[in-house]
Amino acid sequence: MLTFEWIIGLLLGAVALSALARRIKVPYPTFLAIGGMLLAFLPSGPSWALEPELALALFVAPVLLDAAYDTSLRDLRNNWLPVSTLVLVAVGVTTIAVAVVAHWLRPDMPWAVAIALGAIVAPPDAAAATAILRQVSLPYRIQKILEGESLLNDASALLIYRVAVGLVAAEHMKVREFVPSVTVALVGSLAAGYLFAQVWTLITRRITEAPSAIITQFAGTFMVWIVAEHIGLSGILTIVAYAITIARTAPERTPARLRVASYAVWETVVFVLNVLAFMLIGMQLRPIWSELDDEVRFKYCSFAAAILAVVILARIAWVMPYGAFLRALEAHGLLPPRAATAVPTLRRGIVVSWCGMRGIVTLAAAFALPESFPYRDLILLTAFAVVLGSLVIQGLTLRPLIMALRFEEDDPVAREAAHARSVAFRAALDAIDADPSEEAEILRLEYRAVLLRAETEPDGGVATSELPADPLRRRAIGAARRALLRMRQLEEIGDDAFHQAEEELDRAELSAQA
């Protein structure tokens, strides 16, 4: 009973912290990190155990799928150069810099252990950056670059992490012996993710009840991760490929009542997983901290502070020279015209370099280390310190920094969403144009008003109708939805505009089914 009471109390406390974070406009993981730290020093707090092997599957798989599902392939392709450099080079630079400093501070730390630590603290967190970016006016291109990075850098960092942990477990093996298996895992994981998505789509096609559909979504996510890990593939890459494939086909076959319910559940689950990750890591730190004497505590804290500084500075050390180099090439006319549009300005470089908050992936990777892993206690404490420090230092200053830089207004999503509404509701009008009934005439008047509003108020959205439900309205909404799907398939609109218009059609469809 006491455990249940603690769970309720922690969840309600997390809700209160999240509300406070929204009120003062900071990312909610910042307050969760502070709460986890306080829990670590609470003598009478709970002490729950979780098997390390479960950490990545439990915490990372759903978060990765949620992020990958909303990823726009068009935007990834348009921003492939900055995203790929952040995913590959920035993660690599951070990992190497942390490993070098860790080995310098602790010469007895094996290189494989130091590299594992670097990979653990390398990937920035999506939730923290997104919480800030939603509150400020930031150029669309920066948002897409940061979202693409936050998805794919988890895969690159955790791949390095797995190799380093494997080298520690198999001391006699060399890095070159891992290269063939890693290459096979990369290609095989992407192919497996696509195949799993196709098979799971066929299996779940006939599930129309919301609770059953949502349960199978979560079950499918965990099953894909577990199967991929058991056959020697990368669960991270497999989940990313699986989610992106599902996202391309799910909107066409999922009714509004299932989609609205599942979106709400997934958002809630991701929040709860963030809460549990910060709370569990805090509980793990309490026995570690209590067993250290004052001298060792000082050494551990100094080590963690040094790693935090390296993590922050390593990102700046890559992003800023990268932007300066591209601007120099552009100034000398050495870039093709199309590539010149992707050159980051100084202000954009400052924002991207400062968007380095760490979060749930770092905590889960540290927690997932085997109990016998060398320096596990030091790595756990350091990982939490990096997450807490980056969320406090960068998370609390990012919004004021963006406001001070005074970015110009840039909202192509609103323009694309307005265009999507116009095309979709013209298709709805065409679907009922030949119907001579009085109901059809009323519906035509309503949709003409919607079209007029879409053309005169592109940011206004579409209000849910209060007219009675009828098959005629559902037929018109179906035509509008098909037009919307076609625009997305032809890449006339991006995924952000698509989901915005899709949400409006979902509300209209639910009203028509009342």
XYZ file of C-alpha atoms in Angstrom:
514
model
C 0.000 0.000 0.000
C 2.870 2.358 0.794
C 4.332 1.878 -2.696
C 0.971 2.699 -4.263
C 0.719 5.848 -2.155
C 4.201 6.931 -3.242
C 3.323 6.349 -6.900
C 0.201 8.511 -6.637
C 2.105 11.196 -4.772
C 4.990 11.270 -7.243
C 2.664 11.435 -10.254
C 0.632 14.263 -8.728
C 3.843 16.053 -7.815
C 5.073 15.673 -11.385
C 1.801 17.119 -12.706
C 2.198 20.112 -10.378
C 5.815 20.606 -11.484
C 4.770 20.372 -15.130
C 2.073 23.014 -14.605
C 4.600 25.277 -12.888
C 7.052 24.743 -15.748
C 4.418 25.787 -18.298
C 3.531 28.826 -16.246
C 7.091 30.155 -16.063
C 7.835 28.805 -19.580
C 10.673 26.365 -18.964
C 10.926 22.708 -20.096
C 9.157 20.409 -17.650
C 12.088 17.909 -17.574
C 14.058 20.623 -15.743
C 11.748 20.397 -12.749
C 11.598 16.602 -13.007
C 15.400 16.516 -12.769
C 15.295 18.744 -9.683
C 12.611 16.499 -8.198
C 14.728 13.410 -8.857
C 17.693 15.060 -7.151
C 15.614 15.916 -4.086
C 14.311 12.343 -3.984
C 17.895 11.082 -3.972
C 18.550 12.996 -0.744
C 15.246 12.102 0.924
C 16.140 9.584 3.685
C 12.649 8.137 4.029
C 11.924 8.018 0.299
C 11.011 4.830 -1.567
C 13.642 2.491 -2.958
C 12.415 0.683 -6.050
C 14.526 -1.607 -8.188
C 14.342 -2.124 -11.940
C 16.358 -4.650 -13.891
C 18.966 -2.774 -15.959
C 18.075 -4.855 -19.032
C 14.571 -3.389 -18.993
C 15.627 0.254 -18.920
C 16.230 0.859 -22.634
C 13.165 -1.117 -23.755
C 10.868 0.485 -21.176
C 12.012 4.088 -21.438
C 13.565 4.501 -24.891
C 11.364 2.389 -27.181
C 8.063 4.314 -26.662
C 9.809 7.710 -26.629
C 11.654 6.910 -29.859
C 8.503 5.658 -31.565
C 6.563 8.764 -30.500
C 9.280 11.044 -31.916
C 9.798 9.017 -35.107
C 6.061 8.860 -35.842
C 5.905 12.665 -36.142
C 9.102 12.942 -38.186
C 8.752 14.433 -41.658
C 10.809 12.620 -44.290
C 10.530 15.675 -46.527
C 12.049 17.935 -43.883
C 14.770 15.388 -43.083
C 15.699 15.242 -46.742
C 15.671 19.024 -47.125
C 17.930 19.430 -44.084
C 20.055 16.325 -44.492
C 23.405 18.151 -44.270
C 22.982 19.956 -40.912
C 21.049 17.038 -39.425
C 23.627 14.454 -40.491
C 26.524 16.525 -39.176
C 24.811 16.929 -35.805
C 23.841 13.258 -35.671
C 27.224 11.881 -36.712
C 29.919 14.506 -36.136
C 28.533 16.333 -33.099
C 27.737 13.059 -31.324
C 31.160 11.687 -32.260
C 32.979 14.837 -31.131
C 31.104 14.845 -27.811
C 31.741 11.146 -27.229
C 35.464 11.436 -27.945
C 35.887 14.632 -25.914
C 34.118 13.121 -22.892
C 36.115 9.880 -23.204
C 39.433 11.760 -23.358
C 38.625 13.970 -20.358
C 37.218 11.032 -18.352
C 40.343 8.946 -19.021
C 42.557 11.925 -18.149
C 40.766 12.507 -14.861
C 40.618 8.776 -14.067
C 43.662 7.168 -15.743
C 42.632 3.718 -14.494
C 39.304 3.941 -16.366
C 39.446 1.656 -19.456
C 38.938 3.398 -22.780
C 35.869 1.310 -23.585
C 34.257 2.458 -20.313
C 35.157 6.094 -21.046
C 33.670 5.806 -24.547
C 30.496 4.275 -23.090
C 30.211 7.272 -20.766
C 30.696 9.619 -23.725
C 27.965 7.874 -25.705
C 25.608 7.994 -22.714
C 25.831 11.782 -22.316
C 26.137 12.617 -26.052
C 22.505 12.673 -27.322
C 20.393 15.791 -26.549
C 16.814 15.275 -25.400
C 13.862 15.937 -27.696
C 11.281 16.738 -25.016
C 13.272 19.515 -23.376
C 14.093 21.354 -26.602
C 10.558 20.959 -27.987
C 9.029 22.364 -24.784
C 11.043 25.550 -25.320
C 10.657 25.786 -29.092
C 6.857 25.680 -28.840
C 6.871 28.828 -26.703
C 8.941 31.089 -28.936
C 8.988 32.286 -32.520
C 11.861 30.387 -34.108
C 12.621 29.898 -37.809
C 11.000 26.738 -39.116
C 14.268 25.392 -40.475
C 15.922 25.430 -37.040
C 12.968 23.569 -35.536
C 13.159 20.837 -38.163
C 16.931 20.492 -37.786
C 16.663 20.119 -34.019
C 13.749 17.661 -34.268
C 15.602 15.539 -36.821
C 18.715 15.583 -34.681
C 16.852 14.658 -31.505
C 15.457 11.560 -33.221
C 18.521 10.253 -35.036
C 21.261 11.147 -32.565
C 19.759 8.668 -30.100
C 20.410 5.941 -32.648
C 24.000 6.985 -33.364
C 24.919 7.506 -29.691
C 23.319 4.288 -28.486
C 25.008 2.348 -31.271
C 28.395 3.575 -29.979
C 27.197 2.770 -26.463
C 26.328 -0.818 -27.383
C 29.710 -1.385 -29.041
C 31.582 0.058 -26.035
C 29.573 -1.998 -23.533
C 30.156 -5.080 -25.684
C 33.905 -4.448 -25.708
C 33.915 -4.226 -21.917
C 31.953 -7.477 -21.633
C 34.243 -9.272 -24.122
C 37.651 -7.985 -23.134
C 39.558 -10.151 -25.605
C 37.676 -8.803 -28.629
C 38.905 -5.875 -30.725
C 36.960 -3.049 -32.327
C 37.655 -4.373 -35.809
C 35.872 -7.603 -34.889
C 32.700 -5.594 -34.191
C 32.712 -3.718 -37.506
C 31.115 -6.465 -39.671
C 28.414 -7.180 -37.090
C 27.674 -3.458 -36.673
C 27.366 -3.023 -40.456
C 24.976 -5.974 -40.689
C 22.999 -4.609 -37.739
C 22.641 -1.191 -39.402
C 21.276 -2.537 -42.689
C 19.329 -5.360 -41.081
C 17.673 -3.086 -38.515
C 16.314 -0.709 -41.162
C 15.003 -3.605 -43.252
C 13.544 -5.348 -40.200
C 11.773 -2.171 -39.072
C 10.108 -1.826 -42.471
C 9.065 -5.506 -42.537
C 7.770 -5.431 -38.962
C 5.633 -2.406 -39.850
C 4.121 -4.138 -42.881
C 3.348 -7.315 -40.934
C 1.951 -5.459 -37.918
C -0.275 -3.373 -40.185
C -1.829 -6.537 -41.617
C -2.305 -8.054 -38.157
C -3.970 -4.991 -36.600
C -6.006 -3.840 -39.597
C -9.277 -5.203 -38.230
C -8.915 -3.883 -34.666
C -11.489 -1.101 -34.307
C -11.952 -0.860 -30.537
C -9.922 1.975 -28.986
C -8.597 0.147 -25.867
C -7.578 -2.895 -27.901
C -5.965 -0.748 -30.593
C -3.929 1.273 -28.081
C -2.791 -1.833 -26.186
C -1.645 -3.468 -29.414
C 0.255 -0.301 -30.350
C 2.296 -0.490 -27.153
C 2.635 -4.259 -27.352
C 3.847 -3.972 -30.936
C 6.427 -1.357 -29.976
C 7.923 -3.497 -27.216
C 7.745 -6.674 -29.315
C 9.623 -5.042 -32.188
C 12.344 -3.864 -29.789
C 12.630 -7.252 -28.040
C 12.718 -9.289 -31.261
C 15.302 -6.957 -32.804
C 17.538 -7.264 -29.744
C 17.172 -11.052 -29.626
C 18.256 -11.508 -33.250
C 21.256 -9.222 -32.854
C 19.888 -6.066 -34.484
C 19.722 -2.519 -33.159
C 16.448 -1.971 -31.323
C 16.864 1.797 -31.760
C 17.186 1.782 -35.542
C 14.514 -0.898 -35.903
C 12.016 1.176 -33.901
C 12.817 4.320 -35.916
C 12.290 2.530 -39.247
C 9.167 0.814 -37.887
C 7.604 4.083 -36.679
C 8.351 6.062 -39.841
C 6.844 3.273 -41.978
C 3.738 3.042 -39.779
C 3.329 6.829 -39.906
C 3.092 6.796 -43.698
C 0.180 4.322 -43.755
C -1.665 4.719 -40.438
C -3.524 8.011 -41.199
C -5.306 6.459 -44.174
C -6.636 3.425 -42.315
C -7.154 4.798 -38.779
C -10.574 6.306 -37.939
C -10.652 9.576 -36.052
C -12.003 8.093 -32.818
C -8.998 5.736 -32.588
C -6.421 8.330 -33.576
C -7.589 10.998 -31.117
C -7.627 8.497 -28.256
C -4.227 6.985 -29.089
C -2.540 10.394 -29.440
C -3.771 11.382 -25.978
C -2.610 8.086 -24.440
C 0.825 8.221 -26.065
C 1.409 11.789 -24.901
C 0.454 10.772 -21.366
C 2.669 7.678 -21.401
C 5.713 9.625 -22.614
C 5.182 12.075 -19.748
C 4.853 9.249 -17.206
C 8.001 7.565 -18.537
C 9.930 10.811 -18.096
C 8.658 11.000 -14.509
C 9.626 7.390 -13.766
C 13.069 7.761 -15.326
C 13.977 10.778 -13.205
C 12.496 9.252 -10.056
C 14.180 5.847 -10.488
C 17.581 7.358 -11.197
C 17.171 9.488 -8.073
C 16.466 6.347 -6.058
C 19.556 4.686 -7.513
C 21.731 7.624 -6.501
C 20.676 7.606 -2.835
C 22.572 4.429 -1.804
C 25.523 5.421 -3.990
C 25.777 8.846 -2.358
C 25.284 7.559 1.193
C 28.123 5.025 0.879
C 30.702 7.633 -0.206
C 32.832 9.576 2.237
C 33.262 13.339 1.854
C 36.541 13.121 -0.065
C 35.181 10.658 -2.621
C 31.982 12.703 -2.965
C 34.068 15.753 -3.827
C 36.019 13.762 -6.425
C 32.829 12.371 -7.958
C 31.202 15.807 -8.091
C 34.325 17.369 -9.619
C 34.408 14.605 -12.236
C 30.704 15.117 -13.051
C 31.124 18.907 -13.279
C 34.045 18.498 -15.679
C 32.037 16.128 -17.899
C 29.082 18.563 -17.898
C 31.387 21.374 -19.057
C 32.836 19.168 -21.795
C 29.356 18.165 -23.012
C 28.249 21.802 -23.316
C 31.491 23.079 -24.849
C 31.919 20.186 -27.300
C 28.625 20.998 -29.023
C 29.533 24.682 -29.270
C 33.010 23.753 -30.527
C 31.464 21.865 -33.443
C 28.368 23.926 -34.326
C 29.945 27.393 -34.365
C 33.035 26.590 -36.546
C 30.815 24.532 -38.858
C 28.572 27.549 -39.464
C 31.552 29.896 -39.860
C 33.125 27.533 -42.396
C 29.958 27.384 -44.510
C 29.565 31.161 -44.372
C 33.168 31.568 -45.532
C 32.543 29.207 -48.452
C 29.414 31.163 -49.363
C 31.271 34.484 -49.181
C 33.863 33.210 -51.660
C 31.209 31.792 -53.991
C 32.283 28.189 -53.442
C 28.819 26.858 -52.616
C 26.171 25.987 -55.234
C 23.056 28.223 -55.097
C 20.866 25.483 -53.644
C 23.352 24.697 -50.848
C 23.758 28.393 -50.037
C 20.205 28.529 -48.663
C 21.195 26.018 -45.960
C 24.053 28.131 -44.602
C 23.302 28.933 -40.935
C 23.501 32.521 -39.766
C 25.442 33.405 -36.626
C 22.213 33.759 -34.626
C 20.938 30.368 -35.764
C 24.264 28.775 -34.904
C 24.091 30.213 -31.382
C 20.625 28.736 -30.810
C 21.498 25.297 -32.204
C 24.715 25.141 -30.182
C 22.805 25.983 -26.983
C 20.014 23.404 -27.579
C 21.951 20.618 -25.896
C 19.785 19.630 -22.937
C 20.059 15.959 -22.002
C 17.173 13.850 -20.756
C 15.500 10.457 -20.646
C 17.748 8.649 -23.156
C 20.870 9.547 -21.156
C 19.219 8.385 -17.926
C 17.970 5.132 -19.467
C 21.338 4.303 -21.038
C 23.148 4.879 -17.729
C 20.555 2.855 -15.841
C 20.826 0.008 -18.375
C 24.510 -0.638 -17.622
C 25.028 -4.105 -16.094
C 25.430 -4.198 -12.323
C 29.023 -5.433 -12.706
C 30.006 -2.708 -15.208
C 33.199 -0.896 -14.159
C 32.623 2.558 -12.640
C 28.844 2.097 -12.885
C 28.168 4.216 -9.776
C 30.344 7.065 -11.052
C 28.700 6.894 -14.481
C 25.197 6.955 -12.964
C 26.008 9.999 -10.867
C 27.729 11.741 -13.780
C 24.860 11.050 -16.189
C 22.325 12.491 -13.751
C 24.557 15.516 -13.120
C 24.856 16.165 -16.866
C 21.079 15.894 -17.326
C 20.353 18.118 -14.326
C 23.060 20.655 -15.165
C 22.162 20.970 -18.847
C 18.440 21.289 -18.093
C 19.048 23.983 -15.496
C 21.831 25.923 -17.262
C 20.606 25.656 -20.856
C 16.923 24.935 -20.277
C 16.365 28.023 -18.146
C 18.352 30.349 -20.417
C 17.352 29.130 -23.882
C 14.074 31.049 -24.094
C 15.597 34.389 -22.961
C 18.423 33.801 -25.450
C 16.013 33.242 -28.341
C 13.974 36.294 -27.353
C 17.126 38.428 -27.206
C 18.239 37.323 -30.679
C 14.949 38.632 -32.179
C 14.317 36.159 -34.973
C 12.071 37.211 -37.814
C 8.634 35.644 -38.197
C 8.736 32.450 -40.232
C 5.699 30.158 -40.247
C 5.410 28.105 -43.448
C 3.257 25.554 -41.605
C 0.383 28.055 -41.332
C 0.573 28.760 -45.070
C 0.677 25.065 -45.947
C -2.168 24.282 -43.528
C -4.308 27.020 -45.081
C -3.610 25.612 -48.548
C -4.452 22.119 -47.271
C -7.770 23.334 -45.882
C -8.682 24.982 -49.175
C -7.915 21.889 -51.244
C -9.507 19.492 -48.736
C -12.788 21.365 -48.397
C -13.031 21.977 -52.130
C -12.859 18.183 -52.435
C -15.591 17.943 -49.791
C -17.778 20.336 -51.803
C -17.182 18.343 -54.979
C -18.212 15.136 -53.175
C -21.698 16.507 -52.398
C -22.087 18.812 -55.392
C -24.541 16.545 -57.224
C -26.785 15.961 -54.218
C -29.991 18.058 -54.610
C -31.249 17.582 -51.039
C -31.808 20.403 -48.586
C -29.255 18.841 -46.215
C -26.624 18.940 -48.965
C -27.340 22.596 -49.642
C -26.912 23.424 -45.926
C -23.628 21.517 -45.908
C -22.447 23.309 -49.049
C -23.126 26.666 -47.405
C -21.145 25.567 -44.353
C -18.147 24.374 -46.380
C -18.148 27.519 -48.493
C -17.912 29.478 -45.246
C -15.020 27.246 -44.193
C -13.270 27.908 -47.512
C -13.767 31.643 -47.134
C -12.334 31.521 -43.631
C -9.356 29.444 -44.780
C -8.566 32.013 -47.465
C -9.047 35.109 -45.305
C -7.804 33.769 -41.940
C -5.055 31.251 -42.702
C -4.117 30.920 -39.018
C -7.657 30.437 -37.787
C -8.235 26.733 -38.188
C -11.639 25.110 -38.671
C -14.307 25.084 -35.988
C -16.145 21.869 -35.184
C -19.601 21.896 -36.674
C -22.645 21.828 -34.434
C -25.020 20.622 -37.156
C -26.602 17.185 -36.764
C -24.588 14.108 -37.705
C -25.413 12.552 -41.054
C -23.883 10.208 -43.679
C -23.640 13.117 -46.139
C -21.217 14.970 -43.881
C -19.123 11.837 -43.383
C -18.900 11.351 -47.134
C -17.715 14.938 -47.584
C -15.137 14.587 -44.791
C -13.900 11.354 -46.382
C -13.317 13.182 -49.669
C -11.503 15.987 -47.831
C -9.312 13.463 -46.037
C -8.369 11.710 -49.285
C -7.365 15.040 -50.782
C -5.261 15.782 -47.706
C -3.512 12.410 -47.906
C -2.800 12.972 -51.584
C -1.197 16.371 -50.880
C 1.026 14.794 -48.252
C 1.996 11.949 -50.564
C 2.929 14.418 -53.315
C 4.775 16.527 -50.694
C 2.731 19.615 -51.481
C 2.470 19.995 -47.702
C 4.719 18.861 -44.873
C 3.832 16.576 -42.000
C 3.255 19.463 -39.584
C 0.610 21.030 -41.817
C -0.819 17.587 -42.557
C -1.274 16.717 -38.879
C -2.767 20.137 -38.150
C -5.368 19.760 -40.893
C -5.885 16.103 -39.964
C -6.739 17.107 -36.402
C -9.373 19.542 -37.684
C -10.911 16.848 -39.887
C -10.868 14.427 -36.952
C -12.910 16.846 -34.871
C -15.360 17.282 -37.724
C -15.594 13.511 -38.226
C -16.242 12.893 -34.529
C -18.975 15.522 -34.649
C -20.526 13.809 -37.646
C -20.529 10.481 -35.784
C -22.168 11.909 -32.667
